[in-house]
Amino acid sequence: MGSDEWTRWLLTRRDGGNAALRAEHATALEVFRDEVLDRAALTPSDTVLDVGAGTGLIAFGALERLGPDGHVIFSDVSEAGLEECRKRAGDDKRCSFLHAPAEDLSAVPDNSVDVVTTRSVLIYCDHKAQAFHEFFRVLRPGGRLSIFEPINRFLLEHRPDSLFGLRDPEVADLLAKVVAIYRDGARRGENPMTDFDERDLLRWAAEAGFDGVEVDYRAQLDVPAEPIGDWEARKNVSPNPLAPTYGEAMTMALSEAECQRLDTRMTQLAQSGTPTRRTLATAYLRALHP
């Protein structure tokens, strides 16, 4: 089976095919996985529905915590991503696979699963409230919902012109042009990546019927972070499956001479170990089906 934009990003464009960046991302992803699964409070015989399974980060982590009677349903909009999961799952009979969006899980019967998990899925959903209703419908009484979402509205509100947290005066004009490629794309209509915050997650869960709703929210504003590292590798990275790589955005926004000027300066900043600045917000939500 061929690839698609979702699976290409997960397998290559998220880290530009660079081993060092892949290792860096893997560490962060393991934290997200463990936090989501810890909040899910799995028991050995649970049936888990992982919505937006991607290449299986949460789902395979759940399998490691389940016993022989446990079961994981890998659900995703990407058939190519599901195929990657099928290959990795091999002959593990505890796995099944569902091609479906988060807003329409109609193939899953009512009250049939113990746990629903997601990670960075709702940011791609146009109808997030409907997704919460679907999560509630498929869960048994006593079932648990555990999700993670980046709150991208926070960055858009606080640092809309920042790339890697850098506002270097020598190339501020060029950075602004590159950032505009991403920002202008986000403003075309209602962008599902930025049209909500942690309060909306709380409200949607409550309106869907969930009880015991807890949101753990964390925000960081201009926090010193790791340097850019290998700039040539970083240019091959795309911030999300629907966005161009940083190198592609440069080509779209800048002239050849401007690209060379930005390349030169970013390489200098990378070689000098100049720290970036991290501005982001994230939310974990846990809720119970009464």
mmCIF file with all atom_site columns, C-alpha atoms in Angstrom, residues 76-258:
data_model
loop_
_atom_site.group_PDB
_atom_site.id
_atom_site.type_symbol
_atom_site.label_atom_id
_atom_site.label_alt_id
_atom_site.label_comp_id
_atom_site.label_asym_id
_atom_site.label_entity_id
_atom_site.label_seq_id
_atom_site.pdbx_PDB_ins_code
_atom_site.Cartn_x
_atom_site.Cartn_y
_atom_site.Cartn_z
_atom_site.occupancy
_atom_site.B_iso_or_equiv
_atom_site.pdbx_formal_charge
_atom_site.auth_seq_id
_atom_site.auth_comp_id
_atom_site.auth_asym_id
_atom_site.auth_atom_id
_atom_site.pdbx_PDB_model_num
ATOM 1   C CA . ASP A 1 76  ? -7.201  5.979   12.088 1.00 0.00 ? 76  ASP A CA 1
ATOM 2   C CA . VAL A 1 77  ? -8.218  7.966   8.993  1.00 0.00 ? 77  VAL A CA 1
ATOM 3   C CA . SER A 1 78  ? -5.043  6.763   7.258  1.00 0.00 ? 78  SER A CA 1
ATOM 4   C CA . GLU A 1 79  ? -5.202  3.307   5.739  1.00 0.00 ? 79  GLU A CA 1
ATOM 5   C CA . ALA A 1 80  ? -1.458  3.522   5.116  1.00 0.00 ? 80  ALA A CA 1
ATOM 6   C CA . GLY A 1 81  ? -0.867  4.187   8.791  1.00 0.00 ? 81  GLY A CA 1
ATOM 7   C CA . LEU A 1 82  ? -3.042  1.228   9.745  1.00 0.00 ? 82  LEU A CA 1
ATOM 8   C CA . GLU A 1 83  ? -1.051  -0.963  7.389  1.00 0.00 ? 83  GLU A CA 1
ATOM 9   C CA . GLU A 1 84  ? 2.144   0.047   9.196  1.00 0.00 ? 84  GLU A CA 1
ATOM 10  C CA . CYS A 1 85  ? 0.487   -0.977  12.464 1.00 0.00 ? 85  CYS A CA 1
ATOM 11  C CA . ARG A 1 86  ? -0.676  -4.293  10.996 1.00 0.00 ? 86  ARG A CA 1
ATOM 12  C CA . LYS A 1 87  ? 2.877   -5.109  9.950  1.00 0.00 ? 87  LYS A CA 1
ATOM 13  C CA . ARG A 1 88  ? 4.233   -4.303  13.373 1.00 0.00 ? 88  ARG A CA 1
ATOM 14  C CA . ALA A 1 89  ? 1.462   -6.178  15.191 1.00 0.00 ? 89  ALA A CA 1
ATOM 15  C CA . GLY A 1 90  ? 2.182   -9.358  13.252 1.00 0.00 ? 90  GLY A CA 1
ATOM 16  C CA . ASP A 1 91  ? 0.075   -12.229 14.532 1.00 0.00 ? 91  ASP A CA 1
ATOM 17  C CA . ASP A 1 92  ? -0.873  -10.622 17.858 1.00 0.00 ? 92  ASP A CA 1
ATOM 18  C CA . LYS A 1 93  ? -4.539  -11.652 18.162 1.00 0.00 ? 93  LYS A CA 1
ATOM 19  C CA . ARG A 1 94  ? -5.167  -8.855  20.661 1.00 0.00 ? 94  ARG A CA 1
ATOM 20  C CA . CYS A 1 95  ? -5.161  -6.309  17.822 1.00 0.00 ? 95  CYS A CA 1
ATOM 21  C CA . SER A 1 96  ? -7.858  -5.195  15.400 1.00 0.00 ? 96  SER A CA 1
ATOM 22  C CA . PHE A 1 97  ? -7.932  -2.296  12.963 1.00 0.00 ? 97  PHE A CA 1
ATOM 23  C CA . LEU A 1 98  ? -10.532 0.286   11.977 1.00 0.00 ? 98  LEU A CA 1
ATOM 24  C CA . HIS A 1 99  ? -10.390 2.870   9.194  1.00 0.00 ? 99  HIS A CA 1
ATOM 25  C CA . ALA A 1 100 ? -12.460 5.743   10.593 1.00 0.00 ? 100 ALA A CA 1
ATOM 26  C CA . PRO A 1 101 ? -12.305 9.416   11.626 1.00 0.00 ? 101 PRO A CA 1
ATOM 27  C CA . ALA A 1 102 ? -12.688 10.433  15.257 1.00 0.00 ? 102 ALA A CA 1
ATOM 28  C CA . GLU A 1 103 ? -16.059 12.043  14.528 1.00 0.00 ? 103 GLU A CA 1
ATOM 29  C CA . ASP A 1 104 ? -17.576 8.843   13.114 1.00 0.00 ? 104 ASP A CA 1
ATOM 30  C CA . LEU A 1 105 ? -16.825 5.639   14.994 1.00 0.00 ? 105 LEU A CA 1
ATOM 31  C CA . SER A 1 106 ? -20.117 4.044   13.921 1.00 0.00 ? 106 SER A CA 1
ATOM 32  C CA . ALA A 1 107 ? -18.397 0.706   13.258 1.00 0.00 ? 107 ALA A CA 1
ATOM 33  C CA . VAL A 1 108 ? -17.736 0.459   17.018 1.00 0.00 ? 108 VAL A CA 1
ATOM 34  C CA . PRO A 1 109 ? -20.824 -0.697  18.961 1.00 0.00 ? 109 PRO A CA 1
ATOM 35  C CA . ASP A 1 110 ? -22.285 1.293   21.839 1.00 0.00 ? 110 ASP A CA 1
ATOM 36  C CA . ASN A 1 111 ? -20.853 0.539   25.292 1.00 0.00 ? 111 ASN A CA 1
ATOM 37  C CA . SER A 1 112 ? -18.232 -1.847  23.897 1.00 0.00 ? 112 SER A CA 1
ATOM 38  C CA . VAL A 1 113 ? -14.825 -0.541  25.045 1.00 0.00 ? 113 VAL A CA 1
ATOM 39  C CA . ASP A 1 114 ? -13.256 0.188   28.413 1.00 0.00 ? 114 ASP A CA 1
ATOM 40  C CA . VAL A 1 115 ? -10.818 2.925   27.405 1.00 0.00 ? 115 VAL A CA 1
ATOM 41  C CA . VAL A 1 116 ? -10.577 5.509   24.632 1.00 0.00 ? 116 VAL A CA 1
ATOM 42  C CA . THR A 1 117 ? -7.214  7.191   24.032 1.00 0.00 ? 117 THR A CA 1
ATOM 43  C CA . THR A 1 118 ? -6.024  9.874   21.612 1.00 0.00 ? 118 THR A CA 1
ATOM 44  C CA . ARG A 1 119 ? -2.873  11.914  21.133 1.00 0.00 ? 119 ARG A CA 1
ATOM 45  C CA . SER A 1 120 ? -2.818  15.074  19.000 1.00 0.00 ? 120 SER A CA 1
ATOM 46  C CA . VAL A 1 121 ? -5.901  14.016  17.064 1.00 0.00 ? 121 VAL A CA 1
ATOM 47  C CA . LEU A 1 122 ? -8.549  16.634  17.778 1.00 0.00 ? 122 LEU A CA 1
ATOM 48  C CA . ILE A 1 123 ? -6.345  19.353  16.284 1.00 0.00 ? 123 ILE A CA 1
ATOM 49  C CA . TYR A 1 124 ? -7.175  17.830  12.899 1.00 0.00 ? 124 TYR A CA 1
ATOM 50  C CA . CYS A 1 125 ? -10.920 17.399  13.553 1.00 0.00 ? 125 CYS A CA 1
ATOM 51  C CA . ASP A 1 126 ? -13.442 19.910  12.254 1.00 0.00 ? 126 ASP A CA 1
ATOM 52  C CA . HIS A 1 127 ? -16.176 18.603  14.576 1.00 0.00 ? 127 HIS A CA 1
ATOM 53  C CA . LYS A 1 128 ? -14.518 18.107  17.944 1.00 0.00 ? 128 LYS A CA 1
ATOM 54  C CA . ALA A 1 129 ? -17.719 18.094  20.006 1.00 0.00 ? 129 ALA A CA 1
ATOM 55  C CA . GLN A 1 130 ? -19.036 15.249  17.847 1.00 0.00 ? 130 GLN A CA 1
ATOM 56  C CA . ALA A 1 131 ? -15.826 13.316  18.486 1.00 0.00 ? 131 ALA A CA 1
ATOM 57  C CA . PHE A 1 132 ? -16.417 13.585  22.240 1.00 0.00 ? 132 PHE A CA 1
ATOM 58  C CA . HIS A 1 133 ? -19.958 12.273  21.778 1.00 0.00 ? 133 HIS A CA 1
ATOM 59  C CA . GLU A 1 134 ? -18.548 9.307   19.854 1.00 0.00 ? 134 GLU A CA 1
ATOM 60  C CA . PHE A 1 135 ? -15.993 8.640   22.595 1.00 0.00 ? 135 PHE A CA 1
ATOM 61  C CA . PHE A 1 136 ? -18.794 8.656   25.169 1.00 0.00 ? 136 PHE A CA 1
ATOM 62  C CA . ARG A 1 137 ? -21.060 6.416   23.086 1.00 0.00 ? 137 ARG A CA 1
ATOM 63  C CA . VAL A 1 138 ? -18.549 3.597   22.607 1.00 0.00 ? 138 VAL A CA 1
ATOM 64  C CA . LEU A 1 139 ? -17.421 3.518   26.248 1.00 0.00 ? 139 LEU A CA 1
ATOM 65  C CA . ARG A 1 140 ? -18.998 1.199   28.767 1.00 0.00 ? 140 ARG A CA 1
ATOM 66  C CA . PRO A 1 141 ? -20.223 2.624   32.096 1.00 0.00 ? 141 PRO A CA 1
ATOM 67  C CA . GLY A 1 142 ? -17.095 3.025   34.182 1.00 0.00 ? 142 GLY A CA 1
ATOM 68  C CA . GLY A 1 143 ? -14.996 3.483   31.051 1.00 0.00 ? 143 GLY A CA 1
ATOM 69  C CA . ARG A 1 144 ? -12.188 6.024   30.843 1.00 0.00 ? 144 ARG A CA 1
ATOM 70  C CA . LEU A 1 145 ? -11.196 8.652   28.315 1.00 0.00 ? 145 LEU A CA 1
ATOM 71  C CA . SER A 1 146 ? -7.561  9.803   28.236 1.00 0.00 ? 146 SER A CA 1
ATOM 72  C CA . ILE A 1 147 ? -6.312  12.280  25.658 1.00 0.00 ? 147 ILE A CA 1
ATOM 73  C CA . PHE A 1 148 ? -3.460  14.685  24.948 1.00 0.00 ? 148 PHE A CA 1
ATOM 74  C CA . GLU A 1 149 ? -3.697  17.792  22.794 1.00 0.00 ? 149 GLU A CA 1
ATOM 75  C CA . PRO A 1 150 ? -1.350  20.665  22.001 1.00 0.00 ? 150 PRO A CA 1
ATOM 76  C CA . ILE A 1 151 ? -3.103  23.991  22.495 1.00 0.00 ? 151 ILE A CA 1
ATOM 77  C CA . ASN A 1 152 ? -1.828  25.756  19.395 1.00 0.00 ? 152 ASN A CA 1
ATOM 78  C CA . ARG A 1 153 ? -4.000  28.813  19.978 1.00 0.00 ? 153 ARG A CA 1
ATOM 79  C CA . PHE A 1 154 ? -1.594  29.772  22.775 1.00 0.00 ? 154 PHE A CA 1
ATOM 80  C CA . LEU A 1 155 ? 1.342   30.167  20.362 1.00 0.00 ? 155 LEU A CA 1
ATOM 81  C CA . LEU A 1 156 ? -0.819  32.008  17.842 1.00 0.00 ? 156 LEU A CA 1
ATOM 82  C CA . GLU A 1 157 ? -1.932  34.475  20.511 1.00 0.00 ? 157 GLU A CA 1
ATOM 83  C CA . HIS A 1 158 ? 1.397   35.053  22.258 1.00 0.00 ? 158 HIS A CA 1
ATOM 84  C CA . ARG A 1 159 ? 4.151   34.600  19.664 1.00 0.00 ? 159 ARG A CA 1
ATOM 85  C CA . PRO A 1 160 ? 2.557   34.614  16.205 1.00 0.00 ? 160 PRO A CA 1
ATOM 86  C CA . ASP A 1 161 ? 5.753   35.835  14.499 1.00 0.00 ? 161 ASP A CA 1
ATOM 87  C CA . SER A 1 162 ? 8.234   33.512  16.169 1.00 0.00 ? 162 SER A CA 1
ATOM 88  C CA . LEU A 1 163 ? 10.115  30.688  14.423 1.00 0.00 ? 163 LEU A CA 1
ATOM 89  C CA . PHE A 1 164 ? 11.868  28.361  16.901 1.00 0.00 ? 164 PHE A CA 1
ATOM 90  C CA . GLY A 1 165 ? 11.473  31.200  19.394 1.00 0.00 ? 165 GLY A CA 1
ATOM 91  C CA . LEU A 1 166 ? 14.128  33.168  17.501 1.00 0.00 ? 166 LEU A CA 1
ATOM 92  C CA . ARG A 1 167 ? 13.689  36.865  16.860 1.00 0.00 ? 167 ARG A CA 1
ATOM 93  C CA . ASP A 1 168 ? 17.227  37.499  15.670 1.00 0.00 ? 168 ASP A CA 1
ATOM 94  C CA . PRO A 1 169 ? 17.566  41.129  14.526 1.00 0.00 ? 169 PRO A CA 1
ATOM 95  C CA . GLU A 1 170 ? 19.914  40.246  11.653 1.00 0.00 ? 170 GLU A CA 1
ATOM 96  C CA . VAL A 1 171 ? 17.258  38.147  9.923  1.00 0.00 ? 171 VAL A CA 1
ATOM 97  C CA . ALA A 1 172 ? 14.045  39.230  11.659 1.00 0.00 ? 172 ALA A CA 1
ATOM 98  C CA . ASP A 1 173 ? 12.594  40.376  8.346  1.00 0.00 ? 173 ASP A CA 1
ATOM 99  C CA . LEU A 1 174 ? 13.227  36.980  6.765  1.00 0.00 ? 174 LEU A CA 1
ATOM 100 C CA . LEU A 1 175 ? 11.942  34.994  9.728  1.00 0.00 ? 175 LEU A CA 1
ATOM 101 C CA . ALA A 1 176 ? 8.720   37.020  9.610  1.00 0.00 ? 176 ALA A CA 1
ATOM 102 C CA . LYS A 1 177 ? 8.221   36.111  5.952  1.00 0.00 ? 177 LYS A CA 1
ATOM 103 C CA . VAL A 1 178 ? 8.729   32.411  6.610  1.00 0.00 ? 178 VAL A CA 1
ATOM 104 C CA . VAL A 1 179 ? 6.443   32.411  9.642  1.00 0.00 ? 179 VAL A CA 1
ATOM 105 C CA . ALA A 1 180 ? 3.774   34.139  7.549  1.00 0.00 ? 180 ALA A CA 1
ATOM 106 C CA . ILE A 1 181 ? 3.551   31.027  5.356  1.00 0.00 ? 181 ILE A CA 1
ATOM 107 C CA . TYR A 1 182 ? 2.387   29.023  8.362  1.00 0.00 ? 182 TYR A CA 1
ATOM 108 C CA . ARG A 1 183 ? 0.371   31.785  9.993  1.00 0.00 ? 183 ARG A CA 1
ATOM 109 C CA . ASP A 1 184 ? -1.517  32.780  6.838  1.00 0.00 ? 184 ASP A CA 1
ATOM 110 C CA . GLY A 1 185 ? -2.338  29.139  6.203  1.00 0.00 ? 185 GLY A CA 1
ATOM 111 C CA . ALA A 1 186 ? -3.772  28.914  9.707  1.00 0.00 ? 186 ALA A CA 1
ATOM 112 C CA . ARG A 1 187 ? -6.047  31.884  9.070  1.00 0.00 ? 187 ARG A CA 1
ATOM 113 C CA . ARG A 1 188 ? -7.771  30.469  5.992  1.00 0.00 ? 188 ARG A CA 1
ATOM 114 C CA . GLY A 1 189 ? -11.204 29.828  7.450  1.00 0.00 ? 189 GLY A CA 1
ATOM 115 C CA . GLU A 1 190 ? -11.608 28.146  10.790 1.00 0.00 ? 190 GLU A CA 1
ATOM 116 C CA . ASN A 1 191 ? -8.452  26.124  11.301 1.00 0.00 ? 191 ASN A CA 1
ATOM 117 C CA . PRO A 1 192 ? -9.076  23.092  13.524 1.00 0.00 ? 192 PRO A CA 1
ATOM 118 C CA . MET A 1 193 ? -5.497  23.313  14.803 1.00 0.00 ? 193 MET A CA 1
ATOM 119 C CA . THR A 1 194 ? -6.092  26.666  16.491 1.00 0.00 ? 194 THR A CA 1
ATOM 120 C CA . ASP A 1 195 ? -9.851  26.956  17.022 1.00 0.00 ? 195 ASP A CA 1
ATOM 121 C CA . PHE A 1 196 ? -9.924  25.631  20.612 1.00 0.00 ? 196 PHE A CA 1
ATOM 122 C CA . ASP A 1 197 ? -8.188  25.717  23.960 1.00 0.00 ? 197 ASP A CA 1
ATOM 123 C CA . GLU A 1 198 ? -8.168  23.679  27.177 1.00 0.00 ? 198 GLU A CA 1
ATOM 124 C CA . ARG A 1 199 ? -11.478 25.186  28.343 1.00 0.00 ? 199 ARG A CA 1
ATOM 125 C CA . ASP A 1 200 ? -13.182 23.907  25.203 1.00 0.00 ? 200 ASP A CA 1
ATOM 126 C CA . LEU A 1 201 ? -11.870 20.393  25.869 1.00 0.00 ? 201 LEU A CA 1
ATOM 127 C CA . LEU A 1 202 ? -13.347 20.538  29.362 1.00 0.00 ? 202 LEU A CA 1
ATOM 128 C CA . ARG A 1 203 ? -16.675 21.832  28.071 1.00 0.00 ? 203 ARG A CA 1
ATOM 129 C CA . TRP A 1 204 ? -16.982 19.297  25.248 1.00 0.00 ? 204 TRP A CA 1
ATOM 130 C CA . ALA A 1 205 ? -16.289 16.407  27.608 1.00 0.00 ? 205 ALA A CA 1
ATOM 131 C CA . ALA A 1 206 ? -18.926 17.604  30.078 1.00 0.00 ? 206 ALA A CA 1
ATOM 132 C CA . GLU A 1 207 ? -21.497 18.247  27.357 1.00 0.00 ? 207 GLU A CA 1
ATOM 133 C CA . ALA A 1 208 ? -20.955 14.751  25.945 1.00 0.00 ? 208 ALA A CA 1
ATOM 134 C CA . GLY A 1 209 ? -21.943 13.301  29.331 1.00 0.00 ? 209 GLY A CA 1
ATOM 135 C CA . PHE A 1 210 ? -18.586 12.541  30.936 1.00 0.00 ? 210 PHE A CA 1
ATOM 136 C CA . ASP A 1 211 ? -18.100 12.748  34.672 1.00 0.00 ? 211 ASP A CA 1
ATOM 137 C CA . GLY A 1 212 ? -14.984 13.353  36.768 1.00 0.00 ? 212 GLY A CA 1
ATOM 138 C CA . VAL A 1 213 ? -13.397 15.478  34.051 1.00 0.00 ? 213 VAL A CA 1
ATOM 139 C CA . GLU A 1 214 ? -9.817  16.532  34.810 1.00 0.00 ? 214 GLU A CA 1
ATOM 140 C CA . VAL A 1 215 ? -7.591  18.742  32.657 1.00 0.00 ? 215 VAL A CA 1
ATOM 141 C CA . ASP A 1 216 ? -3.869  19.116  33.320 1.00 0.00 ? 216 ASP A CA 1
ATOM 142 C CA . TYR A 1 217 ? -2.759  22.218  31.434 1.00 0.00 ? 217 TYR A CA 1
ATOM 143 C CA . ARG A 1 218 ? 0.797   23.482  31.021 1.00 0.00 ? 218 ARG A CA 1
ATOM 144 C CA . ALA A 1 219 ? 1.950   26.632  29.260 1.00 0.00 ? 219 ALA A CA 1
ATOM 145 C CA . GLN A 1 220 ? 5.468   27.842  28.521 1.00 0.00 ? 220 GLN A CA 1
ATOM 146 C CA . LEU A 1 221 ? 6.328   31.322  27.285 1.00 0.00 ? 221 LEU A CA 1
ATOM 147 C CA . ASP A 1 222 ? 9.833   32.092  26.007 1.00 0.00 ? 222 ASP A CA 1
ATOM 148 C CA . VAL A 1 223 ? 11.442  29.281  27.979 1.00 0.00 ? 223 VAL A CA 1
ATOM 149 C CA . PRO A 1 224 ? 15.107  28.676  27.006 1.00 0.00 ? 224 PRO A CA 1
ATOM 150 C CA . ALA A 1 225 ? 15.313  25.472  24.976 1.00 0.00 ? 225 ALA A CA 1
ATOM 151 C CA . GLU A 1 226 ? 17.778  23.399  22.980 1.00 0.00 ? 226 GLU A CA 1
ATOM 152 C CA . PRO A 1 227 ? 19.728  25.023  20.110 1.00 0.00 ? 227 PRO A CA 1
ATOM 153 C CA . ILE A 1 228 ? 18.659  24.459  16.514 1.00 0.00 ? 228 ILE A CA 1
ATOM 154 C CA . GLY A 1 229 ? 21.291  21.783  15.997 1.00 0.00 ? 229 GLY A CA 1
ATOM 155 C CA . ASP A 1 230 ? 21.847  20.622  12.432 1.00 0.00 ? 230 ASP A CA 1
ATOM 156 C CA . TRP A 1 231 ? 20.198  23.370  10.400 1.00 0.00 ? 231 TRP A CA 1
ATOM 157 C CA . GLU A 1 232 ? 20.297  21.454  7.117  1.00 0.00 ? 232 GLU A CA 1
ATOM 158 C CA . ALA A 1 233 ? 18.460  18.591  8.803  1.00 0.00 ? 233 ALA A CA 1
ATOM 159 C CA . ARG A 1 234 ? 16.033  20.950  10.538 1.00 0.00 ? 234 ARG A CA 1
ATOM 160 C CA . LYS A 1 235 ? 15.021  22.464  7.199  1.00 0.00 ? 235 LYS A CA 1
ATOM 161 C CA . ASN A 1 236 ? 13.635  19.070  6.141  1.00 0.00 ? 236 ASN A CA 1
ATOM 162 C CA . VAL A 1 237 ? 11.241  18.977  9.112  1.00 0.00 ? 237 VAL A CA 1
ATOM 163 C CA . SER A 1 238 ? 7.552   19.767  8.815  1.00 0.00 ? 238 SER A CA 1
ATOM 164 C CA . PRO A 1 239 ? 5.762   20.951  12.001 1.00 0.00 ? 239 PRO A CA 1
ATOM 165 C CA . ASN A 1 240 ? 2.623   18.963  11.153 1.00 0.00 ? 240 ASN A CA 1
ATOM 166 C CA . PRO A 1 241 ? 1.292   16.660  8.401  1.00 0.00 ? 241 PRO A CA 1
ATOM 167 C CA . LEU A 1 242 ? -0.527  19.480  6.598  1.00 0.00 ? 242 LEU A CA 1
ATOM 168 C CA . ALA A 1 243 ? 2.339   21.990  6.573  1.00 0.00 ? 243 ALA A CA 1
ATOM 169 C CA . PRO A 1 244 ? 5.403   22.497  4.365  1.00 0.00 ? 244 PRO A CA 1
ATOM 170 C CA . THR A 1 245 ? 8.868   21.798  5.725  1.00 0.00 ? 245 THR A CA 1
ATOM 171 C CA . TYR A 1 246 ? 10.826  24.803  6.947  1.00 0.00 ? 246 TYR A CA 1
ATOM 172 C CA . GLY A 1 247 ? 12.958  24.597  3.817  1.00 0.00 ? 247 GLY A CA 1
ATOM 173 C CA . GLU A 1 248 ? 9.867   24.494  1.611  1.00 0.00 ? 248 GLU A CA 1
ATOM 174 C CA . ALA A 1 249 ? 8.415   27.483  3.449  1.00 0.00 ? 249 ALA A CA 1
ATOM 175 C CA . MET A 1 250 ? 11.652  29.386  2.868  1.00 0.00 ? 250 MET A CA 1
ATOM 176 C CA . THR A 1 251 ? 11.472  28.687  -0.860 1.00 0.00 ? 251 THR A CA 1
ATOM 177 C CA . MET A 1 252 ? 7.849   29.825  -0.936 1.00 0.00 ? 252 MET A CA 1
ATOM 178 C CA . ALA A 1 253 ? 8.488   33.039  1.021  1.00 0.00 ? 253 ALA A CA 1
ATOM 179 C CA . LEU A 1 254 ? 11.989  34.192  0.068  1.00 0.00 ? 254 LEU A CA 1
ATOM 180 C CA . SER A 1 255 ? 14.103  35.016  -2.938 1.00 0.00 ? 255 SER A CA 1
ATOM 181 C CA . GLU A 1 256 ? 17.201  32.951  -3.629 1.00 0.00 ? 256 GLU A CA 1
ATOM 182 C CA . ALA A 1 257 ? 19.417  35.657  -2.122 1.00 0.00 ? 257 ALA A CA 1
ATOM 183 C CA . GLU A 1 258 ? 17.199  35.870  0.964  1.00 0.00 ? 258 GLU A CA 1
#
